[in-house]
Amino acid sequence: MPAFPHGFVWGVSTSAFQIEGAVAEDGRLDSVWDVFCRKPGAIRDGQTAEVAADHYHRWPEDLDLMARLGVGGYRFSLAWPRIQPAGTGPANPAGLDFYERLTDALLARGITPVPTLYHWDLPQ
C-alpha cells in the first residue's frame, strides 16, 4: 500500500443541517430544508433535522473524539439560518458565538478548522 506524503492531513467533514440539530434554539429560524422536510411525503418516514446528531449541544464531545482519532482538519458548514436567521439584517450573536466557540475549541485541540460558507442551508 502506498504511503501518504509527508504533511498529508487527515480530516473529517460535516454539514450543519445534517449534524447540528437545535433548529429552533438561540434565534435560529427555519431553513429551506426544515420547511421541505416537514412537507408530507417529501422525506422518507417524515424525518427532520430537529435533533440530527445534536452537535449543537454535543460539540465538545465530538471534538474530543476527533482529537482522539488524530484528525488534523475539520471541514464544517455554517448554518445561515443560525447566523442570519431572517436572511437579511443583522447577524445573530448567538449563532456567531457558536461558531466562534467551535473554532476556538478546534484550535485548542490542534485541529485546523475549515469552514464552508455555503452548503445548501439557507434561511427560509
JSON list of C-alpha atoms in Angstrom, two decimals:
[
{"chain": "A", "resi": 1, "resn": "MET", "atom": "CA", "xyz": [0.00, 0.00, 0.00]},
{"chain": "A", "resi": 2, "resn": "PRO", "atom": "CA", "xyz": [1.47, 3.40, -0.92]},
{"chain": "A", "resi": 3, "resn": "ALA", "atom": "CA", "xyz": [2.27, 5.79, 1.91]},
{"chain": "A", "resi": 4, "resn": "PHE", "atom": "CA", "xyz": [0.69, 9.20, 2.13]},
{"chain": "A", "resi": 5, "resn": "PRO", "atom": "CA", "xyz": [3.07, 12.10, 1.52]},
{"chain": "A", "resi": 6, "resn": "HIS", "atom": "CA", "xyz": [4.69, 13.95, 4.41]},
{"chain": "A", "resi": 7, "resn": "GLY", "atom": "CA", "xyz": [2.34, 16.69, 5.60]},
{"chain": "A", "resi": 8, "resn": "PHE", "atom": "CA", "xyz": [-0.83, 14.91, 4.47]},
{"chain": "A", "resi": 9, "resn": "VAL", "atom": "CA", "xyz": [-3.67, 15.98, 6.76]},
{"chain": "A", "resi": 10, "resn": "TRP", "atom": "CA", "xyz": [-6.36, 13.51, 7.69]},
{"chain": "A", "resi": 11, "resn": "GLY", "atom": "CA", "xyz": [-9.65, 15.27, 8.14]},
{"chain": "A", "resi": 12, "resn": "VAL", "atom": "CA", "xyz": [-13.36, 14.82, 8.63]},
{"chain": "A", "resi": 13, "resn": "SER", "atom": "CA", "xyz": [-16.29, 16.86, 7.40]},
{"chain": "A", "resi": 14, "resn": "THR", "atom": "CA", "xyz": [-19.91, 17.54, 8.24]},
{"chain": "A", "resi": 15, "resn": "SER", "atom": "CA", "xyz": [-22.89, 19.51, 7.03]},
{"chain": "A", "resi": 16, "resn": "ALA", "atom": "CA", "xyz": [-24.55, 21.86, 9.54]},
{"chain": "A", "resi": 17, "resn": "PHE", "atom": "CA", "xyz": [-28.08, 20.81, 8.62]},
{"chain": "A", "resi": 18, "resn": "GLN", "atom": "CA", "xyz": [-27.26, 17.12, 8.89]},
{"chain": "A", "resi": 19, "resn": "ILE", "atom": "CA", "xyz": [-25.42, 17.28, 12.22]},
{"chain": "A", "resi": 20, "resn": "GLU", "atom": "CA", "xyz": [-26.32, 20.31, 14.37]},
{"chain": "A", "resi": 21, "resn": "GLY", "atom": "CA", "xyz": [-29.98, 19.84, 15.31]},
{"chain": "A", "resi": 22, "resn": "ALA", "atom": "CA", "xyz": [-31.30, 22.54, 17.70]},
{"chain": "A", "resi": 23, "resn": "VAL", "atom": "CA", "xyz": [-33.29, 24.01, 14.81]},
{"chain": "A", "resi": 24, "resn": "ALA", "atom": "CA", "xyz": [-35.31, 26.39, 17.00]},
{"chain": "A", "resi": 25, "resn": "GLU", "atom": "CA", "xyz": [-32.69, 27.39, 19.59]},
{"chain": "A", "resi": 26, "resn": "ASP", "atom": "CA", "xyz": [-30.73, 30.59, 20.19]},
{"chain": "A", "resi": 27, "resn": "GLY", "atom": "CA", "xyz": [-32.50, 32.57, 17.49]},
{"chain": "A", "resi": 28, "resn": "ARG", "atom": "CA", "xyz": [-32.15, 30.07, 14.65]},
{"chain": "A", "resi": 29, "resn": "LEU", "atom": "CA", "xyz": [-35.12, 30.19, 12.29]},
{"chain": "A", "resi": 30, "resn": "ASP", "atom": "CA", "xyz": [-36.25, 27.76, 9.60]},
{"chain": "A", "resi": 31, "resn": "SER", "atom": "CA", "xyz": [-34.01, 26.86, 6.71]},
{"chain": "A", "resi": 32, "resn": "VAL", "atom": "CA", "xyz": [-35.26, 25.90, 3.27]},
{"chain": "A", "resi": 33, "resn": "TRP", "atom": "CA", "xyz": [-34.52, 22.29, 4.26]},
{"chain": "A", "resi": 34, "resn": "ASP", "atom": "CA", "xyz": [-36.51, 22.49, 7.51]},
{"chain": "A", "resi": 35, "resn": "VAL", "atom": "CA", "xyz": [-39.57, 23.55, 5.54]},
{"chain": "A", "resi": 36, "resn": "PHE", "atom": "CA", "xyz": [-39.01, 20.90, 2.87]},
{"chain": "A", "resi": 37, "resn": "CYS", "atom": "CA", "xyz": [-38.60, 18.11, 5.44]},
{"chain": "A", "resi": 38, "resn": "ARG", "atom": "CA", "xyz": [-41.95, 18.98, 7.04]},
{"chain": "A", "resi": 39, "resn": "LYS", "atom": "CA", "xyz": [-43.78, 18.58, 3.71]},
{"chain": "A", "resi": 40, "resn": "PRO", "atom": "CA", "xyz": [-45.82, 15.37, 3.89]},
{"chain": "A", "resi": 41, "resn": "GLY", "atom": "CA", "xyz": [-44.21, 12.72, 1.71]},
{"chain": "A", "resi": 42, "resn": "ALA", "atom": "CA", "xyz": [-41.10, 14.77, 0.89]},
{"chain": "A", "resi": 43, "resn": "ILE", "atom": "CA", "xyz": [-38.78, 12.78, 3.17]},
{"chain": "A", "resi": 44, "resn": "ARG", "atom": "CA", "xyz": [-38.98, 9.08, 3.93]},
{"chain": "A", "resi": 45, "resn": "ASP", "atom": "CA", "xyz": [-40.63, 8.40, 7.29]},
{"chain": "A", "resi": 46, "resn": "GLY", "atom": "CA", "xyz": [-41.10, 12.16, 7.79]},
{"chain": "A", "resi": 47, "resn": "GLN", "atom": "CA", "xyz": [-37.64, 12.53, 9.31]},
{"chain": "A", "resi": 48, "resn": "THR", "atom": "CA", "xyz": [-36.34, 16.03, 10.08]},
{"chain": "A", "resi": 49, "resn": "ALA", "atom": "CA", "xyz": [-33.10, 17.53, 11.35]},
{"chain": "A", "resi": 50, "resn": "GLU", "atom": "CA", "xyz": [-34.64, 18.84, 14.56]},
{"chain": "A", "resi": 51, "resn": "VAL", "atom": "CA", "xyz": [-32.22, 16.75, 16.63]},
{"chain": "A", "resi": 52, "resn": "ALA", "atom": "CA", "xyz": [-29.89, 15.27, 13.98]},
{"chain": "A", "resi": 53, "resn": "ALA", "atom": "CA", "xyz": [-26.65, 14.24, 15.75]},
{"chain": "A", "resi": 54, "resn": "ASP", "atom": "CA", "xyz": [-27.22, 17.00, 18.35]},
{"chain": "A", "resi": 55, "resn": "HIS", "atom": "CA", "xyz": [-23.83, 18.51, 17.54]},
{"chain": "A", "resi": 56, "resn": "TYR", "atom": "CA", "xyz": [-25.08, 21.92, 18.70]},
{"chain": "A", "resi": 57, "resn": "HIS", "atom": "CA", "xyz": [-25.12, 20.57, 22.26]},
{"chain": "A", "resi": 58, "resn": "ARG", "atom": "CA", "xyz": [-22.53, 17.78, 21.97]},
{"chain": "A", "resi": 59, "resn": "TRP", "atom": "CA", "xyz": [-19.78, 19.57, 20.04]},
{"chain": "A", "resi": 60, "resn": "PRO", "atom": "CA", "xyz": [-17.20, 19.33, 22.86]},
{"chain": "A", "resi": 61, "resn": "GLU", "atom": "CA", "xyz": [-17.59, 15.53, 22.90]},
{"chain": "A", "resi": 62, "resn": "ASP", "atom": "CA", "xyz": [-17.49, 15.42, 19.10]},
{"chain": "A", "resi": 63, "resn": "LEU", "atom": "CA", "xyz": [-14.25, 17.41, 19.01]},
{"chain": "A", "resi": 64, "resn": "ASP", "atom": "CA", "xyz": [-12.73, 15.20, 21.70]},
{"chain": "A", "resi": 65, "resn": "LEU", "atom": "CA", "xyz": [-13.49, 12.18, 19.50]},
{"chain": "A", "resi": 66, "resn": "MET", "atom": "CA", "xyz": [-11.80, 13.89, 16.55]},
{"chain": "A", "resi": 67, "resn": "ALA", "atom": "CA", "xyz": [-8.73, 14.66, 18.65]},
{"chain": "A", "resi": 68, "resn": "ARG", "atom": "CA", "xyz": [-8.53, 11.06, 19.89]},
{"chain": "A", "resi": 69, "resn": "LEU", "atom": "CA", "xyz": [-8.66, 9.87, 16.28]},
{"chain": "A", "resi": 70, "resn": "GLY", "atom": "CA", "xyz": [-5.74, 12.14, 15.41]},
{"chain": "A", "resi": 71, "resn": "VAL", "atom": "CA", "xyz": [-7.75, 14.24, 12.97]},
{"chain": "A", "resi": 72, "resn": "GLY", "atom": "CA", "xyz": [-5.81, 17.24, 11.68]},
{"chain": "A", "resi": 73, "resn": "GLY", "atom": "CA", "xyz": [-8.61, 19.13, 9.93]},
{"chain": "A", "resi": 74, "resn": "TYR", "atom": "CA", "xyz": [-12.37, 19.57, 10.26]},
{"chain": "A", "resi": 75, "resn": "ARG", "atom": "CA", "xyz": [-14.45, 20.87, 7.36]},
{"chain": "A", "resi": 76, "resn": "PHE", "atom": "CA", "xyz": [-17.82, 22.07, 8.65]},
{"chain": "A", "resi": 77, "resn": "SER", "atom": "CA", "xyz": [-20.51, 24.16, 7.05]},
{"chain": "A", "resi": 78, "resn": "LEU", "atom": "CA", "xyz": [-22.06, 27.27, 8.55]},
{"chain": "A", "resi": 79, "resn": "ALA", "atom": "CA", "xyz": [-25.82, 27.27, 9.05]},
{"chain": "A", "resi": 80, "resn": "TRP", "atom": "CA", "xyz": [-27.00, 30.61, 7.72]},
{"chain": "A", "resi": 81, "resn": "PRO", "atom": "CA", "xyz": [-30.38, 30.24, 9.48]},
{"chain": "A", "resi": 82, "resn": "ARG", "atom": "CA", "xyz": [-28.33, 30.27, 12.71]},
{"chain": "A", "resi": 83, "resn": "ILE", "atom": "CA", "xyz": [-26.09, 33.21, 11.70]},
{"chain": "A", "resi": 84, "resn": "GLN", "atom": "CA", "xyz": [-28.60, 35.38, 9.84]},
{"chain": "A", "resi": 85, "resn": "PRO", "atom": "CA", "xyz": [-31.99, 33.85, 10.65]},
{"chain": "A", "resi": 86, "resn": "ALA", "atom": "CA", "xyz": [-34.16, 36.16, 8.54]},
{"chain": "A", "resi": 87, "resn": "GLY", "atom": "CA", "xyz": [-31.82, 36.05, 5.55]},
{"chain": "A", "resi": 88, "resn": "THR", "atom": "CA", "xyz": [-31.11, 39.78, 5.76]},
{"chain": "A", "resi": 89, "resn": "GLY", "atom": "CA", "xyz": [-30.46, 42.27, 8.50]},
{"chain": "A", "resi": 90, "resn": "PRO", "atom": "CA", "xyz": [-28.17, 41.97, 11.49]},
{"chain": "A", "resi": 91, "resn": "ALA", "atom": "CA", "xyz": [-26.33, 38.79, 12.38]},
{"chain": "A", "resi": 92, "resn": "ASN", "atom": "CA", "xyz": [-27.50, 36.65, 15.28]},
{"chain": "A", "resi": 93, "resn": "PRO", "atom": "CA", "xyz": [-24.90, 36.99, 18.08]},
{"chain": "A", "resi": 94, "resn": "ALA", "atom": "CA", "xyz": [-25.74, 33.53, 19.49]},
{"chain": "A", "resi": 95, "resn": "GLY", "atom": "CA", "xyz": [-25.14, 31.95, 16.08]},
{"chain": "A", "resi": 96, "resn": "LEU", "atom": "CA", "xyz": [-21.81, 33.70, 15.65]},
{"chain": "A", "resi": 97, "resn": "ASP", "atom": "CA", "xyz": [-20.83, 32.75, 19.19]},
{"chain": "A", "resi": 98, "resn": "PHE", "atom": "CA", "xyz": [-21.49, 29.06, 18.50]},
{"chain": "A", "resi": 99, "resn": "TYR", "atom": "CA", "xyz": [-19.09, 29.02, 15.55]},
{"chain": "A", "resi": 100, "resn": "GLU", "atom": "CA", "xyz": [-16.51, 31.09, 17.45]},
{"chain": "A", "resi": 101, "resn": "ARG", "atom": "CA", "xyz": [-16.56, 28.61, 20.36]},
{"chain": "A", "resi": 102, "resn": "LEU", "atom": "CA", "xyz": [-16.34, 25.71, 17.91]},
{"chain": "A", "resi": 103, "resn": "THR", "atom": "CA", "xyz": [-13.38, 27.26, 16.07]},
{"chain": "A", "resi": 104, "resn": "ASP", "atom": "CA", "xyz": [-11.51, 28.15, 19.27]},
{"chain": "A", "resi": 105, "resn": "ALA", "atom": "CA", "xyz": [-12.03, 24.63, 20.63]},
{"chain": "A", "resi": 106, "resn": "LEU", "atom": "CA", "xyz": [-10.78, 23.06, 17.39]},
{"chain": "A", "resi": 107, "resn": "LEU", "atom": "CA", "xyz": [-7.62, 25.15, 17.51]},
{"chain": "A", "resi": 108, "resn": "ALA", "atom": "CA", "xyz": [-7.10, 24.28, 21.18]},
{"chain": "A", "resi": 109, "resn": "ARG", "atom": "CA", "xyz": [-7.17, 20.59, 20.18]},
{"chain": "A", "resi": 110, "resn": "GLY", "atom": "CA", "xyz": [-4.72, 21.11, 17.33]},
{"chain": "A", "resi": 111, "resn": "ILE", "atom": "CA", "xyz": [-7.38, 20.63, 14.65]},
{"chain": "A", "resi": 112, "resn": "THR", "atom": "CA", "xyz": [-7.45, 23.06, 11.71]},
{"chain": "A", "resi": 113, "resn": "PRO", "atom": "CA", "xyz": [-10.95, 24.48, 11.16]},
{"chain": "A", "resi": 114, "resn": "VAL", "atom": "CA", "xyz": [-12.06, 24.61, 7.51]},
{"chain": "A", "resi": 115, "resn": "PRO", "atom": "CA", "xyz": [-15.44, 26.38, 7.42]},
{"chain": "A", "resi": 116, "resn": "THR", "atom": "CA", "xyz": [-17.60, 26.05, 4.32]},
{"chain": "A", "resi": 117, "resn": "LEU", "atom": "CA", "xyz": [-19.59, 29.21, 3.74]},
{"chain": "A", "resi": 118, "resn": "TYR", "atom": "CA", "xyz": [-22.38, 27.61, 1.74]},
{"chain": "A", "resi": 119, "resn": "HIS", "atom": "CA", "xyz": [-23.71, 24.06, 1.82]},
{"chain": "A", "resi": 120, "resn": "TRP", "atom": "CA", "xyz": [-27.35, 24.38, 0.71]},
{"chain": "A", "resi": 121, "resn": "ASP", "atom": "CA", "xyz": [-28.54, 25.60, 4.13]},
{"chain": "A", "resi": 122, "resn": "LEU", "atom": "CA", "xyz": [-30.27, 28.95, 3.61]},
{"chain": "A", "resi": 123, "resn": "PRO", "atom": "CA", "xyz": [-32.84, 30.83, 5.71]},
{"chain": "A", "resi": 124, "resn": "GLN", "atom": "CA", "xyz": [-36.40, 30.27, 4.57]}
]
